[in-house]
Short mmCIF file of C-alpha atoms and ligand atoms in Angstrom, two decimals:
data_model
loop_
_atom_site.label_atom_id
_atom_site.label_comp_id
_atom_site.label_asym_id
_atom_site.label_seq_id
_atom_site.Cartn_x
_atom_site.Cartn_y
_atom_site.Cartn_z
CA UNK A 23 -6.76 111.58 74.47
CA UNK A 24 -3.85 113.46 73.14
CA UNK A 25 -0.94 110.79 72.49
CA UNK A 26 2.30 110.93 73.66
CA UNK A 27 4.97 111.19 71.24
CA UNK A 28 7.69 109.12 70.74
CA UNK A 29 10.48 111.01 69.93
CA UNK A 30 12.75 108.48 67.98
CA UNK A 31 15.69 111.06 67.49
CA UNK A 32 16.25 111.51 71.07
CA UNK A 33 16.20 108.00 71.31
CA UNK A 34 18.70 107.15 68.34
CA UNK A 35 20.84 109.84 70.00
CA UNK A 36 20.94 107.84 73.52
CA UNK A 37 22.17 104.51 72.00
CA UNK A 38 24.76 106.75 69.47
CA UNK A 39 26.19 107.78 72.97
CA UNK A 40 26.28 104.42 74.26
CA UNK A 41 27.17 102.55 71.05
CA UNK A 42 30.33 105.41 70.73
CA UNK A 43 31.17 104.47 74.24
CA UNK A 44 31.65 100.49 73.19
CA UNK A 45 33.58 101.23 70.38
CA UNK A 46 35.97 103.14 72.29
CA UNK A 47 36.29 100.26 74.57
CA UNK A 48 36.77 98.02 71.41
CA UNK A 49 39.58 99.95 69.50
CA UNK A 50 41.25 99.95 72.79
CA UNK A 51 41.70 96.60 72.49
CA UNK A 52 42.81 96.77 69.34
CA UNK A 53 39.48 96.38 67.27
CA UNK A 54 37.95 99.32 65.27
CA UNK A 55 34.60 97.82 63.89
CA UNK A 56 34.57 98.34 60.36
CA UNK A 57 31.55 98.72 57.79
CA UNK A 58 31.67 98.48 53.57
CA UNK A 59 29.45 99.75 51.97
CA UNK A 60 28.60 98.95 48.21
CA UNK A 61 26.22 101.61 46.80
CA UNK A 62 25.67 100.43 42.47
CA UNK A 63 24.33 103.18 40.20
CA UNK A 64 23.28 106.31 40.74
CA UNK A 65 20.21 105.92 42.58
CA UNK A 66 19.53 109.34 44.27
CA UNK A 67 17.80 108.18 47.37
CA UNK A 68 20.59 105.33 47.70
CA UNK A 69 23.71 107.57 47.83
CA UNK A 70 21.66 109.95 50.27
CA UNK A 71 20.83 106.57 52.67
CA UNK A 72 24.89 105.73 51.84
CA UNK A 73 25.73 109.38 52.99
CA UNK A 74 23.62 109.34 56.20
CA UNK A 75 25.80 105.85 57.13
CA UNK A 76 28.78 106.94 56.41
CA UNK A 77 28.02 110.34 58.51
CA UNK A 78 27.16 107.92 61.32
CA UNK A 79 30.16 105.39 60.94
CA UNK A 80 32.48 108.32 61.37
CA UNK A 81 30.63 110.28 64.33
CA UNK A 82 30.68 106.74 66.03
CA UNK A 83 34.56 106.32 65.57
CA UNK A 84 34.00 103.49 63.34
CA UNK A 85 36.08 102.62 59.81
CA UNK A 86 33.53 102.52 56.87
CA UNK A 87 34.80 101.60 53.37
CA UNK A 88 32.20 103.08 50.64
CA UNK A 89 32.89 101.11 47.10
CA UNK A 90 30.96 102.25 44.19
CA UNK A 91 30.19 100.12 40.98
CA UNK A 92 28.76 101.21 38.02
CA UNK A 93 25.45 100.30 37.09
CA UNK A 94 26.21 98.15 34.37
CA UNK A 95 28.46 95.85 36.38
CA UNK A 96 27.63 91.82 36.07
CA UNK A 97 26.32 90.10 39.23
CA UNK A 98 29.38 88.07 39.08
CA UNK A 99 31.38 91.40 39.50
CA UNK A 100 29.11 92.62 42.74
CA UNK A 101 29.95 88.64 44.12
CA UNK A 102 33.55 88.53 43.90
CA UNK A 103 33.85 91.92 45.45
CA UNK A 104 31.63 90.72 48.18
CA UNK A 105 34.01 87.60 48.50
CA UNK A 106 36.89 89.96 49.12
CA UNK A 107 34.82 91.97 51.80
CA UNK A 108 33.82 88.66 53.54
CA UNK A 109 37.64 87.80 53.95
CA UNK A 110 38.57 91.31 55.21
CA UNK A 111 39.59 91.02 58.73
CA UNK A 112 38.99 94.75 58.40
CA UNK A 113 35.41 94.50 57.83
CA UNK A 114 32.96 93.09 60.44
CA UNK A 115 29.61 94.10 58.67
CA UNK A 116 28.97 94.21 54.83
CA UNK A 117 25.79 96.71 53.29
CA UNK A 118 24.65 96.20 49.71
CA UNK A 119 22.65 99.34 49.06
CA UNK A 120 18.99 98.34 47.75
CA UNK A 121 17.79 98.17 45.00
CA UNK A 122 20.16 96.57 42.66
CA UNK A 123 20.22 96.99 38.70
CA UNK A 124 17.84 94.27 37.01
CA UNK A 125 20.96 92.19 35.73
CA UNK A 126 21.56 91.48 39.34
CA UNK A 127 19.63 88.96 41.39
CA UNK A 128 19.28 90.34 45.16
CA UNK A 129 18.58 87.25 46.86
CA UNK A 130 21.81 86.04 45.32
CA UNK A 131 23.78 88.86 46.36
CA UNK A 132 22.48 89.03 50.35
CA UNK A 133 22.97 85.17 50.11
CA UNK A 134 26.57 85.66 49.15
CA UNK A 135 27.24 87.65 52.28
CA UNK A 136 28.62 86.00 54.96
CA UNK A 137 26.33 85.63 57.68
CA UNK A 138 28.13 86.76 60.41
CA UNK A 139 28.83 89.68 58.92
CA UNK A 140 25.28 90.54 57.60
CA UNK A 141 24.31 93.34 59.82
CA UNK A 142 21.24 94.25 57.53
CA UNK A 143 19.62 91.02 59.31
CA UNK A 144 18.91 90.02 55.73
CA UNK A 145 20.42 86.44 54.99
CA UNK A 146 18.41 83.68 55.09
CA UNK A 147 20.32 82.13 58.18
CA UNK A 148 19.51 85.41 60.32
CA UNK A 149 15.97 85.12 59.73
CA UNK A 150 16.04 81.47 60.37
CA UNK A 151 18.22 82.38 63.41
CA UNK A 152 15.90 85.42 64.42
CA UNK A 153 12.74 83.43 63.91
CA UNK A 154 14.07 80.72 66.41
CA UNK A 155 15.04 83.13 69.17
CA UNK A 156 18.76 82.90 68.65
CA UNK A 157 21.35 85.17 68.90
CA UNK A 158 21.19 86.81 65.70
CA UNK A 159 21.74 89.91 63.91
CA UNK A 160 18.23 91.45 63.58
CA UNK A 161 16.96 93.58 60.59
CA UNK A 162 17.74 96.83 61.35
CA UNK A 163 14.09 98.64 61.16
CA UNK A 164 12.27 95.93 63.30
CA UNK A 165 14.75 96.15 65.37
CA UNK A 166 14.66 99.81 65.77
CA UNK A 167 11.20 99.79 66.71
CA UNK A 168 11.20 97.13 69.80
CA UNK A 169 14.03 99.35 70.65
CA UNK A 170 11.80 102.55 70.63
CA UNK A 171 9.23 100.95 72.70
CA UNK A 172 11.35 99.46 75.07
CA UNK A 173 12.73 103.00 75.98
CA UNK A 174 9.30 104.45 76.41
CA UNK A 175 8.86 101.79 79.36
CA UNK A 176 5.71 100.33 76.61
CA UNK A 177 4.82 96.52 77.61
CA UNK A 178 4.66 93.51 74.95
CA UNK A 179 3.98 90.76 76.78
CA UNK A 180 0.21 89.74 75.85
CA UNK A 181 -0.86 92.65 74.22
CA UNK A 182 -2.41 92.45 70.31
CA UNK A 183 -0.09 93.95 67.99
CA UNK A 184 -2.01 94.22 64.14
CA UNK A 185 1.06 94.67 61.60
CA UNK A 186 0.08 96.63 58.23
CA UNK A 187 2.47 95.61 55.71
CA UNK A 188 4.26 92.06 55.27
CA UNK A 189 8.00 93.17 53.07
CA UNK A 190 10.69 90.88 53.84
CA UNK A 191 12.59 93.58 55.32
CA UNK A 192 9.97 95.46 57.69
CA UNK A 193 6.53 94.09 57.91
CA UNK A 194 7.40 90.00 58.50
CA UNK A 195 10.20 90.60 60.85
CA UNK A 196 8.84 92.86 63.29
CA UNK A 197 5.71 90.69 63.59
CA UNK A 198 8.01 87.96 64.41
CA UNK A 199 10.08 90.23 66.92
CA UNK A 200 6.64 91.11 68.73
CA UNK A 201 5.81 87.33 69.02
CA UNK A 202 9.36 86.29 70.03
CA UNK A 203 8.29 88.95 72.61
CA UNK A 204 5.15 87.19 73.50
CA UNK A 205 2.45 89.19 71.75
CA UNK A 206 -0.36 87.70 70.18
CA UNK A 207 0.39 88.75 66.05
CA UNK A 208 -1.82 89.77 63.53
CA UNK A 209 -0.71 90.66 59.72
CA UNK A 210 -2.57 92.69 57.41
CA UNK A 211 -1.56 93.33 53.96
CA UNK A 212 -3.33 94.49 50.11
CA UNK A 213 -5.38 91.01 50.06
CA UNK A 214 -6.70 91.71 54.00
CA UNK A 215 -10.48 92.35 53.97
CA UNK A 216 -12.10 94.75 56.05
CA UNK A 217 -8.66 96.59 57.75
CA UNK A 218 -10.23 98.77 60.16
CA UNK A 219 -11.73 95.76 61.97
CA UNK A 220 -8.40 94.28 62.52
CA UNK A 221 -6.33 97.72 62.98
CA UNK A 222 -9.27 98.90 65.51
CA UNK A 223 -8.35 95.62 67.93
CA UNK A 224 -4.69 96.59 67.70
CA UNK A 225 -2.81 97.43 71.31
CA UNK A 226 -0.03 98.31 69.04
CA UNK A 227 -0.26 99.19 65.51
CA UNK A 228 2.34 99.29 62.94
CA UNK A 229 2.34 100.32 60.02
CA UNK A 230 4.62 99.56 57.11
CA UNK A 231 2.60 100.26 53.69
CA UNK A 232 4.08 103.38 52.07
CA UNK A 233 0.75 105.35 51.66
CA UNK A 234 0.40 108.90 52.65
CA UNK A 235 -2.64 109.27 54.89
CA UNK A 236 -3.53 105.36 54.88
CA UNK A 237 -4.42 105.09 58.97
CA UNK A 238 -6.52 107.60 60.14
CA UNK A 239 -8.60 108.09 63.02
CA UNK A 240 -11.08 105.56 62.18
CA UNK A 241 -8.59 102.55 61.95
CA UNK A 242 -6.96 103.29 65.70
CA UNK A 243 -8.58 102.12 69.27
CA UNK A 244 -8.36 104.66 71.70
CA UNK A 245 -5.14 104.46 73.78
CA UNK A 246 -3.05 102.61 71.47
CA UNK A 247 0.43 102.59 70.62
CA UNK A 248 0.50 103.53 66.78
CA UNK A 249 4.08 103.34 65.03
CA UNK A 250 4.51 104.88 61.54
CA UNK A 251 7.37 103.11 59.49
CA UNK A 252 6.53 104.81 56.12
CA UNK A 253 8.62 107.29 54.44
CA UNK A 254 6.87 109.33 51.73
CA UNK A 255 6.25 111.99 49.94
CA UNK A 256 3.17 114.26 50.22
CA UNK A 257 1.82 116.24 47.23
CA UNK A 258 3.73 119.16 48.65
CA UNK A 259 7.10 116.96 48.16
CA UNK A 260 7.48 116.84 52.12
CA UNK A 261 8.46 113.65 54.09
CA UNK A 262 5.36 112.13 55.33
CA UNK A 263 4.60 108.46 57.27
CA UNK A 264 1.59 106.52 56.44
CA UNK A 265 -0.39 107.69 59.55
CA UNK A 266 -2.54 110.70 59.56
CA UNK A 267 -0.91 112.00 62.42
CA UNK A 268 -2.87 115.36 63.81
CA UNK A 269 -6.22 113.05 63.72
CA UNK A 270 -4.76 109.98 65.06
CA UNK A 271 -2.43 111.54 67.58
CA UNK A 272 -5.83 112.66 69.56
CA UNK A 273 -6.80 109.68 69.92
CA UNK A 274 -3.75 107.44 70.11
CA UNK A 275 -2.38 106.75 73.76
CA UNK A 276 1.70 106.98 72.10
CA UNK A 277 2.58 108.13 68.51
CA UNK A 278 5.39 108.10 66.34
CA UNK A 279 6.14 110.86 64.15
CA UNK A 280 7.27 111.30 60.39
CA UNK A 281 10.35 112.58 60.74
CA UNK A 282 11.74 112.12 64.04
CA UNK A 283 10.28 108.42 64.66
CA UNK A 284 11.52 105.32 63.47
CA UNK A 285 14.06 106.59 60.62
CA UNK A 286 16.94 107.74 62.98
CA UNK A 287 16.51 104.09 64.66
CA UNK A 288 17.13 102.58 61.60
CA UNK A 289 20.64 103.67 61.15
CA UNK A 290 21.17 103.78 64.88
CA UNK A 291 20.81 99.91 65.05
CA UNK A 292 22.99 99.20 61.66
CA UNK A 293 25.62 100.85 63.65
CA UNK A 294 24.55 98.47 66.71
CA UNK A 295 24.75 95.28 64.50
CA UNK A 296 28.29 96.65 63.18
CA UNK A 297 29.68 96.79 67.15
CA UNK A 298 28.13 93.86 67.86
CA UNK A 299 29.84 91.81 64.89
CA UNK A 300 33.16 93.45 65.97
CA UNK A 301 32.57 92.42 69.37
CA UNK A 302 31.82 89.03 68.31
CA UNK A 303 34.57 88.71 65.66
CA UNK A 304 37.43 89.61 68.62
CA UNK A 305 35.37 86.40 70.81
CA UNK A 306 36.18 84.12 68.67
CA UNK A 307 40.11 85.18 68.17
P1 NDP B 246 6.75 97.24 50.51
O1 NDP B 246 6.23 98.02 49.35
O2 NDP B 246 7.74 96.16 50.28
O3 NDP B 246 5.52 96.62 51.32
C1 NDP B 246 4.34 97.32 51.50
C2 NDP B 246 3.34 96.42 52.18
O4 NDP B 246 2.13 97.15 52.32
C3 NDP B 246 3.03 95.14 51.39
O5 NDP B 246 3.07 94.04 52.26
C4 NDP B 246 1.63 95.40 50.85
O6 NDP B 246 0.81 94.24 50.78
C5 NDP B 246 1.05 96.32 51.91
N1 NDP B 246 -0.04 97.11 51.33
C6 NDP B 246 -0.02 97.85 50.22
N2 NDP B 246 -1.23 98.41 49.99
C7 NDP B 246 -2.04 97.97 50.98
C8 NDP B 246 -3.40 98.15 51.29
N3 NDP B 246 -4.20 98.89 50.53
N4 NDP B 246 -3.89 97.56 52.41
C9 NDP B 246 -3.09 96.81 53.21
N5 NDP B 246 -1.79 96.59 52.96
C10 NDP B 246 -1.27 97.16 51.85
O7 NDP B 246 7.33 98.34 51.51
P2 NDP B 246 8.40 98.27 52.71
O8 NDP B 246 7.97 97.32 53.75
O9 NDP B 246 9.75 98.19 52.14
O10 NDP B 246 8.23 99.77 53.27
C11 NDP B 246 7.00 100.24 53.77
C12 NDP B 246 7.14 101.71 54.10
O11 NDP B 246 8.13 101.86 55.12
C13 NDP B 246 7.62 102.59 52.94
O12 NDP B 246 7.05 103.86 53.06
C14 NDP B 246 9.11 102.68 53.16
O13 NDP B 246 9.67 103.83 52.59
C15 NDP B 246 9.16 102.73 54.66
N6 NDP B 246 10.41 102.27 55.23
C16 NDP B 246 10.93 103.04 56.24
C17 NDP B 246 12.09 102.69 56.85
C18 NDP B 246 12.60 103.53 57.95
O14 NDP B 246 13.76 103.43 58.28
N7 NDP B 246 11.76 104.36 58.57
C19 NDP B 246 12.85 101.49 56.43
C20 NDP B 246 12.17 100.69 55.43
C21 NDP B 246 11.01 101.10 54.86
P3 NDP B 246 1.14 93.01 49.77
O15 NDP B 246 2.26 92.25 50.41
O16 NDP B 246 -0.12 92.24 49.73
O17 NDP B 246 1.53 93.63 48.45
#
């Protein structure tokens, strides 16, 4: 079997068009959704994730307000500012750039952003929220990926979905998206013994580990649906997923590729969680 490939740029650009379209019907009511942006330090890979939303905040027709604080700042510093941000009429979704500086305690800062204008999907009350099957604003990779199958016409209901990987922000919440979805759930991680038996009974595979070349052939039923969340480097320096993806892709029945998969989604649904909080924001005027 050669796999189909899921082309997750084409995809991102399909909701771009449709997400533009909403917030043209927003501003025309007199709400431009808004996005800050607080990138701290000079992390390299931070400002280029920080360029790539501004890029997309502006192509969208949205406002986006990039603040930058020094690396030394205090956590109390990073909190007030987040304060202001949460009071800003202006502002219907807040993004603290990850990872903070070790003075700073994360789960402090995402727990000082208001929830309902967390469009990460990273406060506490989200996940609670998500994990409940109310309206909440979902994490924006798991999201991204439900999202890619959905527009490939791919089916959840009943179907075995093995998760690789269990982060807070990629492997745990798209298991609990595929359940809320009525799959049956299984999560593997560094402490899971014997991997291939559990990846080989996967329907749906994800995974989220961060290891060049960690799924091959051998860990993939024939005809499944294998989705590659990592984002690494090969020896060469070239952006690579976690999937060995000429070997697996002949025997795979829908693949996902590194670049071109579930990256652009990302991005594409932080701008979706930004509308949406707009949306909701003018509601409840
Ligand atoms: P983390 O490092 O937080 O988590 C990695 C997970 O992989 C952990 O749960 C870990 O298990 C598990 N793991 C590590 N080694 C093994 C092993 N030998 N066998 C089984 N499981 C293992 O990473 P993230 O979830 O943040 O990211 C994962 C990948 O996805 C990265 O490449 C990242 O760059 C990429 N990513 C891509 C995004 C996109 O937009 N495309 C967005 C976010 C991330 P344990 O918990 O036991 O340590």
């Amino acid at each position: 079997m050669t796999a189909q490939i899921i082309n997750g740029q084409e995809i991102a650009a399909k909701k771009r068009v449709e997400i533009a379209k909403k917030v043209e019907d927003l501003k025309s009511q007199g709400v431009t959704p808004g996005l800050a942006v607080i990138l701290v330090g000079n992390n390299h890979a931070s400002q280029t994730y920080v360029k790539s939303k501004e890029k997309a905040c502006n192509e969208l027709g949205m406002y986006t307000l990039l603040i930058k604080m020094e690396e030394e700042i205090t956590e109390r510093e990073l909190l007030v500012k987040i304060e202001e941000l949460n009071a800003d009429p202006k502002i219907h979704g807040i993004l603290v750039q990850l990872p903070l500086p070790k003075q700073i305690d994360e789960r402090k800062v995402i727990e000082a952003i208001s929830p309902l204008k967390d469009v990460d999907g990273f406060h506490p009350i989200n996940i609670g929220r998500m994990m409940t099957g109310q309206n909440a604003f979902l994490p924006c990779t798991p999201y991204g990926i439900m999202v890619l199958l959905e527009e490939t016409g791919i089916s959840i209901p009943g179907k075995h979905v093995v998760v690789v990987g269990r982060s807070n922000i990629v492997g745990k919440p798209v298991g609990q998206l595929f359940l809320n979805q009525h799959a049956t759930v299984t999560y593997c991680h560094s402490r899971t013994k014997d991997l291939e038996f559990h990846t080989k009974q996967a329907d749906i595979l994800i995974s989220a580990v961060g290891i060049p070349n960690f799924i091959n052939a051998e860990h993939v039923k024939d005809g499944a649906v294998v989705i590659d969340v990592g984002m690494n480097r090969n020896e060469a320096g070239k952006l690579c997923g976690d999937v060995s993806f000429e070997e697996v892709s002949e025997k795979a029945g829908y693949i996902t590729p590194v670049p071109k998969g579930v990256g652009p989604m990302t991005i594409t649904m932080l701008m979706y969680n930004t509308l949406k909080s707009a949306a909701e924001s003018f509601a409840r005027i």
